[in-house]
PDB file of C-alpha atoms and ligand atoms in Angstrom:
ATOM      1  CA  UNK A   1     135.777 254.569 158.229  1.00  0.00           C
ATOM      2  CA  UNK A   2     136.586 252.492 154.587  1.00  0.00           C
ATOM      3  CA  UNK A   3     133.873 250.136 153.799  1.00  0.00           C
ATOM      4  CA  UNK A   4     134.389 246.611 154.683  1.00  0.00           C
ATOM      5  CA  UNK A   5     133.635 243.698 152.084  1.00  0.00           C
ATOM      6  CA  UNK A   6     134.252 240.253 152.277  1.00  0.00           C
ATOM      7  CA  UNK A   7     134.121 237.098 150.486  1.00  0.00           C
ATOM      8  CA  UNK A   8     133.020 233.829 152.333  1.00  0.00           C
ATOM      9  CA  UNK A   9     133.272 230.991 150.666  1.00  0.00           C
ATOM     10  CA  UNK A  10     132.591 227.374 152.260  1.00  0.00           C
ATOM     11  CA  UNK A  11     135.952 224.837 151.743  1.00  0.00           C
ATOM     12  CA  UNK A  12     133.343 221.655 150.483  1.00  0.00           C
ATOM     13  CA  UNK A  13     134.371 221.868 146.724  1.00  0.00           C
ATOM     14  CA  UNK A  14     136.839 223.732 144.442  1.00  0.00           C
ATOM     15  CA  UNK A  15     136.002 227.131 143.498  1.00  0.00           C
ATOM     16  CA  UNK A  16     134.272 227.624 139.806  1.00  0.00           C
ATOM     17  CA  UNK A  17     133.635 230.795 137.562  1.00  0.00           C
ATOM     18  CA  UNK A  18     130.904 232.223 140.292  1.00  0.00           C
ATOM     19  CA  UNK A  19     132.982 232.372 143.038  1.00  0.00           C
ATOM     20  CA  UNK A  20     135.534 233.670 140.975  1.00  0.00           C
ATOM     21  CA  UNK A  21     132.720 236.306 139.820  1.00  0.00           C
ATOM     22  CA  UNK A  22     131.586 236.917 143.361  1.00  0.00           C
ATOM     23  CA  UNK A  23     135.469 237.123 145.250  1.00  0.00           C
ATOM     24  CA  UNK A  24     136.326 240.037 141.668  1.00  0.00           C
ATOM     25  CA  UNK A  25     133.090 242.175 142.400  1.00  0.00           C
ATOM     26  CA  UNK A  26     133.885 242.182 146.296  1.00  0.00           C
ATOM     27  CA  UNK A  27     137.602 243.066 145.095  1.00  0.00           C
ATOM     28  CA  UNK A  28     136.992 245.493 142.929  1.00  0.00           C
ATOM     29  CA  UNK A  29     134.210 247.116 144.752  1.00  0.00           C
ATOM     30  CA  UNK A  30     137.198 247.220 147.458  1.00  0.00           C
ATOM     31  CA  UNK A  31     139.432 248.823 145.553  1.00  0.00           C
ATOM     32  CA  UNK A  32     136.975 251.132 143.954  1.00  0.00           C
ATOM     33  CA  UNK A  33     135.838 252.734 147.453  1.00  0.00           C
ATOM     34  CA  UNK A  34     139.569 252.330 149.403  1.00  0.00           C
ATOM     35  CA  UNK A  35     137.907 249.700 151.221  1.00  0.00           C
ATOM     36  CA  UNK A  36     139.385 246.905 152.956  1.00  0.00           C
ATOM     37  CA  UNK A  37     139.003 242.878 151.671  1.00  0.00           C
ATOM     38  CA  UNK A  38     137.985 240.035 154.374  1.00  0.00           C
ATOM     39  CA  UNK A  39     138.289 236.647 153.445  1.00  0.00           C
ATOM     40  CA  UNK A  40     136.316 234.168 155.627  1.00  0.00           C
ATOM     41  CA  UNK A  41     136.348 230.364 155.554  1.00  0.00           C
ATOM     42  CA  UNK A  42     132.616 228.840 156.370  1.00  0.00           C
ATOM     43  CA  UNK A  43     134.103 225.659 157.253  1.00  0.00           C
ATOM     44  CA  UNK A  44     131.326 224.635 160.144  1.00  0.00           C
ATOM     45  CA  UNK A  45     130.269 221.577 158.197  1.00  0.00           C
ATOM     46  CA  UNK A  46     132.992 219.295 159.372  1.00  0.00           C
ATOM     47  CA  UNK A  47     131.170 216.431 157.209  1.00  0.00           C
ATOM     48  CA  UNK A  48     131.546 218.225 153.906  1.00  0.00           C
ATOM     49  CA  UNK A  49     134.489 220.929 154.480  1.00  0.00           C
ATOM     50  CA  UNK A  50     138.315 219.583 153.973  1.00  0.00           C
ATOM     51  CA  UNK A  51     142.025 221.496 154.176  1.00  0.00           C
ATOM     52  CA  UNK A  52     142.789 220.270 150.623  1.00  0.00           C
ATOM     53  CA  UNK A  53     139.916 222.438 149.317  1.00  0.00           C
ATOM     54  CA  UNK A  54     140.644 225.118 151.800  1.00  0.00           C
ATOM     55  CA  UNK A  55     144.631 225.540 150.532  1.00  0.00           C
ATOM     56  CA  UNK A  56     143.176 225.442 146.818  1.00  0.00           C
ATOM     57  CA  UNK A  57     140.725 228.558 147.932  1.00  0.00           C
ATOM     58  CA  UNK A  58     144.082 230.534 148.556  1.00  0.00           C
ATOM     59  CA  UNK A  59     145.613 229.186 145.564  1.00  0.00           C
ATOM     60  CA  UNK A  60     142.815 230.308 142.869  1.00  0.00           C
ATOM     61  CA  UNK A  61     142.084 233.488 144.611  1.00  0.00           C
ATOM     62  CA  UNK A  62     146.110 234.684 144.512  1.00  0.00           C
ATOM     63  CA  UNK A  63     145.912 233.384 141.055  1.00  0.00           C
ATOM     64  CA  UNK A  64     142.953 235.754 140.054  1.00  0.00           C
ATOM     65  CA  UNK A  65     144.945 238.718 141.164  1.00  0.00           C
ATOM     66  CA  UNK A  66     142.770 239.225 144.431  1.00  0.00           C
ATOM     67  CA  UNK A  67     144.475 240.222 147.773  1.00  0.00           C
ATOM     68  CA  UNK A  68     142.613 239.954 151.244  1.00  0.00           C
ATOM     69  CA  UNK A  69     143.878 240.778 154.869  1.00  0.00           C
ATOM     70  CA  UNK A  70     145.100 238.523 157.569  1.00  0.00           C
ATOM     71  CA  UNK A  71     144.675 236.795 159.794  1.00  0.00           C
ATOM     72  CA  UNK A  72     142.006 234.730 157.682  1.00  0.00           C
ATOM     73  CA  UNK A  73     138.617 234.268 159.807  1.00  0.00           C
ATOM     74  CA  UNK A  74     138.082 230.280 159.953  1.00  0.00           C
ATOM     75  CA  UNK A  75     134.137 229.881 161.266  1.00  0.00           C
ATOM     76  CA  UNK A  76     135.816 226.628 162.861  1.00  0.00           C
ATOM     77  CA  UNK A  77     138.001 228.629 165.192  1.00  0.00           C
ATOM     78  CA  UNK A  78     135.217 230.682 166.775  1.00  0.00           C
ATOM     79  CA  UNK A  79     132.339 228.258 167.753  1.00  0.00           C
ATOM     80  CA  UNK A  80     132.129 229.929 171.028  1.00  0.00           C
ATOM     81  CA  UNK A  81     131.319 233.649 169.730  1.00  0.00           C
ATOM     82  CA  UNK A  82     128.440 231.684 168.017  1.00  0.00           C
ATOM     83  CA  UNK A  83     127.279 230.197 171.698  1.00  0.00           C
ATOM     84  CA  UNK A  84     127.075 232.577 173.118  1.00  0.00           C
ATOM     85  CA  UNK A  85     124.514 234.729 170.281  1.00  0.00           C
ATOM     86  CA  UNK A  86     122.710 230.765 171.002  1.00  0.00           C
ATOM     87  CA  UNK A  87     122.695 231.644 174.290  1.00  0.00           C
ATOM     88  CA  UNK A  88     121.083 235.482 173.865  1.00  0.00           C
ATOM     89  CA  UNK A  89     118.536 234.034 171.432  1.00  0.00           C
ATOM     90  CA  UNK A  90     117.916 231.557 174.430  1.00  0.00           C
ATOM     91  CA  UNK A  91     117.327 233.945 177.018  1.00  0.00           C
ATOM     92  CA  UNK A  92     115.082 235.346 174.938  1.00  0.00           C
ATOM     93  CA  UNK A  93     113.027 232.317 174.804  1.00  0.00           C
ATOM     94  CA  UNK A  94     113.285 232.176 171.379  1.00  0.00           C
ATOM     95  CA  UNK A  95     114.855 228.723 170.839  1.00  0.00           C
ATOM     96  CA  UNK A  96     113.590 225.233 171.194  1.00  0.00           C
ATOM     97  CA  UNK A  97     114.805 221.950 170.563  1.00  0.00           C
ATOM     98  CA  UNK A  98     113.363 219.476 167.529  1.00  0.00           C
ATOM     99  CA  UNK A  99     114.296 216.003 167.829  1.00  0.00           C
ATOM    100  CA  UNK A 100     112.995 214.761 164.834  1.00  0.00           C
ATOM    101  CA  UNK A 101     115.192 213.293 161.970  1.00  0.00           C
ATOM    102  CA  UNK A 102     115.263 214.558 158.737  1.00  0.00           C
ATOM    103  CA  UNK A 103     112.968 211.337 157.709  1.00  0.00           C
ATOM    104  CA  UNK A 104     111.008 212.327 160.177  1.00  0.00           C
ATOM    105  CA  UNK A 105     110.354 215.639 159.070  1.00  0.00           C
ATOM    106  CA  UNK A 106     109.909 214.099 155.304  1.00  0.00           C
ATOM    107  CA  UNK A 107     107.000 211.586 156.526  1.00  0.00           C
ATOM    108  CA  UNK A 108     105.484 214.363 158.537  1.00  0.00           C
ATOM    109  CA  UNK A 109     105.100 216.742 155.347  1.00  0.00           C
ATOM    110  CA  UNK A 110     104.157 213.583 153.250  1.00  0.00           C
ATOM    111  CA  UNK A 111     101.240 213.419 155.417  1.00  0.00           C
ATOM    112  CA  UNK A 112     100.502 217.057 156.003  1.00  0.00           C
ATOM    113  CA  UNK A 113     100.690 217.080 152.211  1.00  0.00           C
ATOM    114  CA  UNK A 114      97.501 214.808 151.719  1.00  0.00           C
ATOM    115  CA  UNK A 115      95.473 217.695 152.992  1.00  0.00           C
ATOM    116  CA  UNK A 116      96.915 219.858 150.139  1.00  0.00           C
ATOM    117  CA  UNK A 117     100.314 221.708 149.694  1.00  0.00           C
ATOM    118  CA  UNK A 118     102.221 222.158 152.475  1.00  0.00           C
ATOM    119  CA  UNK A 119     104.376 225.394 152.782  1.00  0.00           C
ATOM    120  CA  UNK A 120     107.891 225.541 151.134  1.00  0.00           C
ATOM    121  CA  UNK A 121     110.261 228.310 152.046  1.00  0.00           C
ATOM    122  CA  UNK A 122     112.032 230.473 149.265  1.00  0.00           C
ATOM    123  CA  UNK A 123     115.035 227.802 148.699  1.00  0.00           C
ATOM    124  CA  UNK A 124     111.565 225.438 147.850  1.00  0.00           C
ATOM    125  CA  UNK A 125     112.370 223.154 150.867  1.00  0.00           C
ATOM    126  CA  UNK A 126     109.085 222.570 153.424  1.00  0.00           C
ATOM    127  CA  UNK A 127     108.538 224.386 156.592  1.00  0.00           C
ATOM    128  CA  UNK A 128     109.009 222.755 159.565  1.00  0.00           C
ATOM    129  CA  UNK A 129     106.141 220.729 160.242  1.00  0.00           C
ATOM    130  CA  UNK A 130     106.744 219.354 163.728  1.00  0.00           C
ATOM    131  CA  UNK A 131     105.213 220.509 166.785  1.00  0.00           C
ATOM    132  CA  UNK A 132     108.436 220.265 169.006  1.00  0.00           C
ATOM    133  CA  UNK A 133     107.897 224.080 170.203  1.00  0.00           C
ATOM    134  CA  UNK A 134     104.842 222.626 172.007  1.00  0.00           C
ATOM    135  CA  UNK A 135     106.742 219.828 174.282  1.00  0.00           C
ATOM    136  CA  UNK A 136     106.818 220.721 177.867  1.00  0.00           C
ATOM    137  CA  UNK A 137     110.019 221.260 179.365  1.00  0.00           C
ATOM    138  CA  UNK A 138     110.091 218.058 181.138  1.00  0.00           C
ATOM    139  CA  UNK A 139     109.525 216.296 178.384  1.00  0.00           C
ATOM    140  CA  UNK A 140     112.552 217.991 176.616  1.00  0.00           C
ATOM    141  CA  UNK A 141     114.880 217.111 179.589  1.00  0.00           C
ATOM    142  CA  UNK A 142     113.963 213.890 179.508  1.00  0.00           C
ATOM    143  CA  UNK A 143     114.853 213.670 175.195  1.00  0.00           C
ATOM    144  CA  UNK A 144     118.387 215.183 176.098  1.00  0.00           C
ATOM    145  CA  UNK A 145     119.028 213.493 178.559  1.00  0.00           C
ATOM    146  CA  UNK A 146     118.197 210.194 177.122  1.00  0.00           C
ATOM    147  CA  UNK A 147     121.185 211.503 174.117  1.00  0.00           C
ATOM    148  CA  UNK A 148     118.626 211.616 171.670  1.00  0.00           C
ATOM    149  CA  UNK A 149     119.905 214.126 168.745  1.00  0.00           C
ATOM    150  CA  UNK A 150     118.306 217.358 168.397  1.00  0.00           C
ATOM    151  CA  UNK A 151     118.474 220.656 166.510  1.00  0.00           C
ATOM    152  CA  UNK A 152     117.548 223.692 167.703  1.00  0.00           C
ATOM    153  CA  UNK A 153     114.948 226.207 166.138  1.00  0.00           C
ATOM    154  CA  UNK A 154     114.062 229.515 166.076  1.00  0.00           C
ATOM    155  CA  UNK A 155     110.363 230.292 167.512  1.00  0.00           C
ATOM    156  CA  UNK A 156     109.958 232.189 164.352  1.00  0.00           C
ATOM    157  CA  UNK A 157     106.469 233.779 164.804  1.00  0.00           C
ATOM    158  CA  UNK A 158     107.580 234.711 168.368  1.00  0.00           C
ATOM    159  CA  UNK A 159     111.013 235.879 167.429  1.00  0.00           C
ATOM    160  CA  UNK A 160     108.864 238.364 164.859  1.00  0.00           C
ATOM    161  CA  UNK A 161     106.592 239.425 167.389  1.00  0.00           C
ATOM    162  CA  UNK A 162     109.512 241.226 168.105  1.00  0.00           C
ATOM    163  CA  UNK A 163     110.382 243.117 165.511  1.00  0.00           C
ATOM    164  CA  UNK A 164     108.764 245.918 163.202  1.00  0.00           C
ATOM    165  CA  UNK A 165     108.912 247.053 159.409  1.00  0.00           C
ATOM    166  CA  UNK A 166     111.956 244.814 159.211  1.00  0.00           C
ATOM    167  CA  UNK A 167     113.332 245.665 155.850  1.00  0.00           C
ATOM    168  CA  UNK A 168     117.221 245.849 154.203  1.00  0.00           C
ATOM    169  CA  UNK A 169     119.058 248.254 152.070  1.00  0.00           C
ATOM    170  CA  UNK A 170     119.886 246.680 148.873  1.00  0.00           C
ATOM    171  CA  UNK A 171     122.210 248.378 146.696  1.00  0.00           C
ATOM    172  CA  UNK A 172     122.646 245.119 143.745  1.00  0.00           C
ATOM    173  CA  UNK A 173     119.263 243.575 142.603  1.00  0.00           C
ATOM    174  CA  UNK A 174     117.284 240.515 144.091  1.00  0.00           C
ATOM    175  CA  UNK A 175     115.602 237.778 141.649  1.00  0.00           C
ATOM    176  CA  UNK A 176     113.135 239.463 140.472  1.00  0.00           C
ATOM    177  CA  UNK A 177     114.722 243.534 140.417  1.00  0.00           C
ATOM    178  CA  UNK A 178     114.055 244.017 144.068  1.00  0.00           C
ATOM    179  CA  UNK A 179     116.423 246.892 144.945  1.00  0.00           C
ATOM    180  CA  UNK A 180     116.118 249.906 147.241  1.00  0.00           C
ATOM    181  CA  UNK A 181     114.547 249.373 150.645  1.00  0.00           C
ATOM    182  CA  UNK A 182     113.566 245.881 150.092  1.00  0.00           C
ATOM    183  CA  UNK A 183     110.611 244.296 153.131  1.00  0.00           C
ATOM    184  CA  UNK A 184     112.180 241.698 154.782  1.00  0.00           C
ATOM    185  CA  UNK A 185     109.619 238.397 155.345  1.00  0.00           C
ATOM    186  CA  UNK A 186     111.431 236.155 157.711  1.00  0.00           C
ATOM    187  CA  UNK A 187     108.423 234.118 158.333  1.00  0.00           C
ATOM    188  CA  UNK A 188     108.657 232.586 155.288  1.00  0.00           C
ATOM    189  CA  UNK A 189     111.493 230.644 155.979  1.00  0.00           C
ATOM    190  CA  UNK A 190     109.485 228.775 159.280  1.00  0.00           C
ATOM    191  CA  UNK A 191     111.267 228.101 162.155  1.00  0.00           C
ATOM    192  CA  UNK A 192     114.875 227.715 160.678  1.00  0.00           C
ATOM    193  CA  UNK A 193     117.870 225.975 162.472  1.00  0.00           C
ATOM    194  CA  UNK A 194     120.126 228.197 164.602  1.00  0.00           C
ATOM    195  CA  UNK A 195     122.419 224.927 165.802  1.00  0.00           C
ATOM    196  CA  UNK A 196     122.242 221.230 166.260  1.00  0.00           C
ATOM    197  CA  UNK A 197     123.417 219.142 169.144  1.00  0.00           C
ATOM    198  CA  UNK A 198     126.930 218.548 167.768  1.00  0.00           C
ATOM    199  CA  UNK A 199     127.186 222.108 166.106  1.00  0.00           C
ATOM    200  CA  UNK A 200     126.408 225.562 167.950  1.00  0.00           C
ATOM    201  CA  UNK A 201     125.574 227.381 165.001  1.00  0.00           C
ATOM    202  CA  UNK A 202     124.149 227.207 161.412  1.00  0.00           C
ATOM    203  CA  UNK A 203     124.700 229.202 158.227  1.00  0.00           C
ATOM    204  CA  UNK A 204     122.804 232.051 159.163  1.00  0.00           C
ATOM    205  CA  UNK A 205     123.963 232.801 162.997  1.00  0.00           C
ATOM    206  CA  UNK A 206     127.334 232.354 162.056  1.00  0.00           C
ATOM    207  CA  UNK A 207     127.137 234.637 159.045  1.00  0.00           C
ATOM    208  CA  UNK A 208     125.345 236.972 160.961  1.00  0.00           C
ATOM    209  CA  UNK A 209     127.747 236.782 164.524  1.00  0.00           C
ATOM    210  CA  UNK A 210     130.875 237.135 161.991  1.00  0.00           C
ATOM    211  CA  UNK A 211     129.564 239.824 159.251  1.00  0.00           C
ATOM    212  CA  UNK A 212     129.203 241.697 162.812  1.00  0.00           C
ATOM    213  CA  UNK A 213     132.343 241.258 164.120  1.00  0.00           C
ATOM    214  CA  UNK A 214     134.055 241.731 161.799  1.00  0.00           C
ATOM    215  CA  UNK A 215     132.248 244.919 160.648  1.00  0.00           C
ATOM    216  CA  UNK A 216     131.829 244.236 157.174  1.00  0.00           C
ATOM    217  CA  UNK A 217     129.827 247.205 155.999  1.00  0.00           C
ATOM    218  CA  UNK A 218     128.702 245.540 152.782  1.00  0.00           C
ATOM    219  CA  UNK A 219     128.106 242.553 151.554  1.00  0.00           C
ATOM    220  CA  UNK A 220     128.107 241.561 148.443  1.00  0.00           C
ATOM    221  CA  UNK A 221     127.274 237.876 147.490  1.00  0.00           C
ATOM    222  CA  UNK A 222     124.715 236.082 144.935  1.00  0.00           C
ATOM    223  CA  UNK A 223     121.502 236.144 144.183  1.00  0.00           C
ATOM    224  CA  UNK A 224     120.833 232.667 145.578  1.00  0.00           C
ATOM    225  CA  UNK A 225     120.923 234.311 149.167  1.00  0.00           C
ATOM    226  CA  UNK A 226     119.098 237.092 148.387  1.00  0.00           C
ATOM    227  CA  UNK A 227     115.981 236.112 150.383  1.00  0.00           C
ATOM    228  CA  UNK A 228     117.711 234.536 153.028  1.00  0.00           C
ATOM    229  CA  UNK A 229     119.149 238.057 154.066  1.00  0.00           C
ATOM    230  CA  UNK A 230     115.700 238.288 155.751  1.00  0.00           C
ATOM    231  CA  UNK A 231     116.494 235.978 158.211  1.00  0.00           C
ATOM    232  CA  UNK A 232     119.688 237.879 158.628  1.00  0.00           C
ATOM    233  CA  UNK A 233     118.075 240.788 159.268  1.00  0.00           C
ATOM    234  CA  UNK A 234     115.977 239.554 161.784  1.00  0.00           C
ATOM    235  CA  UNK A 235     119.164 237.830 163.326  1.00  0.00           C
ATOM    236  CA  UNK A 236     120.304 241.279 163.421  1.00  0.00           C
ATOM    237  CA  UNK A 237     117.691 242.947 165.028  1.00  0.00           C
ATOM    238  CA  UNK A 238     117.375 240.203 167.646  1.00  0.00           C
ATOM    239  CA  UNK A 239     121.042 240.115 168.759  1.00  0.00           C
ATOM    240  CA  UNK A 240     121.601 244.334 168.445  1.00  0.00           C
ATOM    241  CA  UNK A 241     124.110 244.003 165.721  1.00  0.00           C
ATOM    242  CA  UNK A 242     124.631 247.027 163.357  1.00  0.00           C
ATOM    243  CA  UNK A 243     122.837 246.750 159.966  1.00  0.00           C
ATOM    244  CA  UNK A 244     125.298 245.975 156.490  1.00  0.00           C
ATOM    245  CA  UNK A 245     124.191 247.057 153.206  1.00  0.00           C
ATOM    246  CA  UNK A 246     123.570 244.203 150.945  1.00  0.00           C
ATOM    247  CA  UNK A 247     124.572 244.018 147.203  1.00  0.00           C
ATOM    248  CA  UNK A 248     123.215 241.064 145.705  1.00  0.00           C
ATOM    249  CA  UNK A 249     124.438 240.135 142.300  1.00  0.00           C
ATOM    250  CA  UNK A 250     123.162 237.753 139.293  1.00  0.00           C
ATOM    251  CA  UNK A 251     124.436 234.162 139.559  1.00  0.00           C
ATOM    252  CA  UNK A 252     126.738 232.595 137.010  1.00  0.00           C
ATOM    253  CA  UNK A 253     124.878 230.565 135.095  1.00  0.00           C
ATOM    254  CA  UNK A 254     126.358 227.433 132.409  1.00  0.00           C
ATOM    255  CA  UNK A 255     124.764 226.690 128.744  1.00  0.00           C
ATOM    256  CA  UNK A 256     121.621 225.475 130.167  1.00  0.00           C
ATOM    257  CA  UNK A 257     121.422 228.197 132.595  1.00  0.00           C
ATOM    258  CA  UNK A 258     121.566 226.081 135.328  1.00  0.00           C
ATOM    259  CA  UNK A 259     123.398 227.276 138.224  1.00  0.00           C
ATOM    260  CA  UNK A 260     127.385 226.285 138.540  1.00  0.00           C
ATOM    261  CA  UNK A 261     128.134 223.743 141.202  1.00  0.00           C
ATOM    262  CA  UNK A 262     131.053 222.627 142.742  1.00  0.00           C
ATOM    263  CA  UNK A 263     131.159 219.568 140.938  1.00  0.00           C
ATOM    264  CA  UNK A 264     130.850 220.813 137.255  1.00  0.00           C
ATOM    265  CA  UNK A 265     133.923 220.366 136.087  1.00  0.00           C
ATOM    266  CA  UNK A 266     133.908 222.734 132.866  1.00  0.00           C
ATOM    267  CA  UNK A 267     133.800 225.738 134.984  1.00  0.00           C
ATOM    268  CA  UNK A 268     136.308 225.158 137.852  1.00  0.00           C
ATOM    269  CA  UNK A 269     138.831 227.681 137.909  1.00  0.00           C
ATOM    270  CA  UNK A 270     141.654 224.827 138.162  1.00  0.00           C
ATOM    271  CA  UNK A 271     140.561 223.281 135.419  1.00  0.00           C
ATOM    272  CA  UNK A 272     140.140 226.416 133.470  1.00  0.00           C
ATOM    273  CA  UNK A 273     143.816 227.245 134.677  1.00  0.00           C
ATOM    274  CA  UNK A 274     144.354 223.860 133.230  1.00  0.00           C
ATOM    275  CA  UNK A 275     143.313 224.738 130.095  1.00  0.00           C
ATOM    276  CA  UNK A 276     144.991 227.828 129.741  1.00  0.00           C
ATOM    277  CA  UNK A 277     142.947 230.795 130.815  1.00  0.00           C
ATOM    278  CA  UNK A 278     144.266 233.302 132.486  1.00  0.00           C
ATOM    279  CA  UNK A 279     143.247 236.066 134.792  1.00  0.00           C
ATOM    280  CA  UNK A 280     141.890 238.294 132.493  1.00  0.00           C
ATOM    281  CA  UNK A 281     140.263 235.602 130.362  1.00  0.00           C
ATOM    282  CA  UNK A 282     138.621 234.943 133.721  1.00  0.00           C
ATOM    283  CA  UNK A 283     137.694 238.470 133.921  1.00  0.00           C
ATOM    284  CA  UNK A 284     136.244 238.337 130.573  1.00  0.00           C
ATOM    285  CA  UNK A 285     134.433 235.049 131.279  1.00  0.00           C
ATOM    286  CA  UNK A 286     132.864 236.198 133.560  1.00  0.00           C
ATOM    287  CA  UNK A 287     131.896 239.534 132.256  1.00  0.00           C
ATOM    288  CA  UNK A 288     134.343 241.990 134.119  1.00  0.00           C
ATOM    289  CA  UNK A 289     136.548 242.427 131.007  1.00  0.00           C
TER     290      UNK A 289
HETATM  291  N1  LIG B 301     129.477 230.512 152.585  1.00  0.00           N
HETATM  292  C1  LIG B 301     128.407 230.853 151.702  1.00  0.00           C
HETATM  293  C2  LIG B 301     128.590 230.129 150.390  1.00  0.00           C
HETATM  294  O1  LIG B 301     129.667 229.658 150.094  1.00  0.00           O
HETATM  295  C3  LIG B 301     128.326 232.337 151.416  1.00  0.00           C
HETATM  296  C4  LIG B 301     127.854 233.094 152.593  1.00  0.00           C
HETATM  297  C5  LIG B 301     127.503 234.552 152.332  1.00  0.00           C
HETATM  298  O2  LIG B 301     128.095 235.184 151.442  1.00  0.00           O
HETATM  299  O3  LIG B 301     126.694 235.069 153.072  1.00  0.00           O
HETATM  300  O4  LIG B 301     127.631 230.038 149.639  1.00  0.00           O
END
C-alpha cells in the first residue's frame, strides 16, 4: 500500500510561508515514496472559518506547484462520523459535561492560583480547574435541560487508566530533538474538550476520526503540535484506530523568530505572489531550494 500524507489546513486566514513549508514537505515526501496527497479543510470553527479563505487555499497551493486528490475532505461535511467516536468515548464513560464559561474557568484558576501555580498544559494554557466530572447525573440533566451551554471533556485520568506505555513513532524531530519512540503524556494536557453543545467535535477528535479514515499513514505537520500528538494517540488507542507515523518538522519562524501568523502580512504567500516571488523563490524561502 503507498503511504498516505496529507495537509490540513484550517480556512480562518490566508496561507503564509509555513503552510507553504508544511503543504511542500507533505508533497514532496509524496512524491518521494509514490505516495498519495490528501488535502483536508478543518473548517469546524464556523465563527472563524470563511469560503473566501477556503477558495484562496486552492489558489496558493496550485500556485506552489502542489497537486492533491479529490474529492477534498471538508471537516464541515462529516460532523456525524465525529458523533458517533463522541458517542464510543461516551459509552465508555469517559465524557462529561462542563458548564462553565471560559470566565469562569479564568476566575477559578485566578483563585486556585493564590495557593501557588496552577498547572498549564504544553500550549501554556491552565488545566481545567472545575470540578464538573463530580456533578451527579441529576444535576447534569437538570443544566441541559435548563439550555445552559456546555462542553464536553474527556475524564482524562480515567481515559488513561486505560491505556499502557502509550508512546508514538516519530520519524521528524519534536521541540527539543525528541525523535524515535517518543512517551506519549496525555495527562498533561487535563481533561481537554472533545465537543461543545453546538459542535460535536474539537481539533483533536476530528483530526484523529479523519487521519483514520482516511488512512493517512503519515503525518507530517509542525512542531507546534508536536505534543499534542499525545492526546492523539490516546484518541487512538481509545477508539481502535490504526497508529500513523508522525513527522514533525521545525516551524517557520520571521526576523524575530516569532512564529508566522495568519495575519502577518510580510509572509503571506499572496502577498509574496504580489511582490513577485515565484514558486521556486518560495522553495528557496523557505529552505527547499
Ligand atoms: N488544522 C491544523 C492547523 O491548521 C493542522 C492539523 C494537523 O496537521 O494535525 O494548524
Amino acid at each position: 500500500m503507498p503511504p498516505v500524507f496529507r495537509f490540513a489546513p484550517s480556512p480562518n486566514g490566508f496561507l503564509h510561508l509555513g503552510h507553504a513549508y508544511s503543504a511542500l514537505l507533505n508533497f514532496d515526501r509524496a512524491r518521494g515514496t509514490g505516495g498519495r496527497l490528501l488535502l483536508r479543510i478543518e473548517d469546524i470553527d464556523a465563527t472563524r472559518c470563511r469560503p473566501e479563505y477556503e477558495a484562496a487555499i486552492y489558489e496558493d497551493l496550485a500556485w506552489l506547484g502542489i497537486a492533491w486528490e479529490t474529492p477534498v475532505r471538508r471537516q464541515s461535511e462529516h460532523l456525524s462520523d465525529y458523533r458517533a467516536a463522541l458517542e464510543r468515548l461516551s459509552e465508555l464513560g469517559l465524557v462529561y459535561p462542563a458548564f462553565e464559561s471560559r470566565a469562569e474557568i479564568a476566575r477559578l484558576v485566578t483563585a486556585r492560583e493564590a495557593d501557588g501555580p496552577w498547572p498549564r498544559d504544553p500550549d501554556g494554557a491552565p488545566l481545567y480547574p472545575g470540578d464538573a466530572k463530580s456533578l451527579s447525573s441529576g444535576e447534569r440533566t437538570r443544566l441541559i435541560a435548563s439550555g445552559a451551554p456546555y462542553a464536553l471533556r474527556l475524564d482524562m485520568a480515567a481515559a488513561c487508566r486505560r491505556v499502557d506505555g502509550l508512546s508514538w513513532n516519530e520519524l521528524g524531530e519534536g521541540p527539543d530533538g525528541e525523535n524515535g519512540t517518543v512517551p506519549a503524556r496525555p495527562e498533561a494536557w487535563g481533561d481537554v474538550i472533545l465537543a461543545r453543545k453546538e459542535t460535536p467535535t474539537s481539533y483533536h477528535l476530528s483530526v484523529v476520526v479523519d487521519d483514520a479514515l482516511q488512512g493517512v499513514s503519515e503525518i507530517v505537520r509542525g512542531q507546534d503540535l508536536f505534543h499534542a500528538t499525545a492526546v492523539h494517540r490516546l484518541l487512538q488507542v481509545l477508539l481502535v484506530l490504526p497508529e500513523p507515523a508522525y513527522r514533525h518538522h521545525a516551524l517557520i519562524r520571521d526576523e524575530e523568530g516569532r512564529k508566522l501568523s495568519k495575519s502577518s502580512r510580510a509572509t503571506g504567500l499572496r502577498e509574496l505572489r504580489a511582490a513577485g516571488a515565484t514558486p521556486a523563490s518560495v522553495r528557496r524561502l523557505v529552505g527547499l531550494g
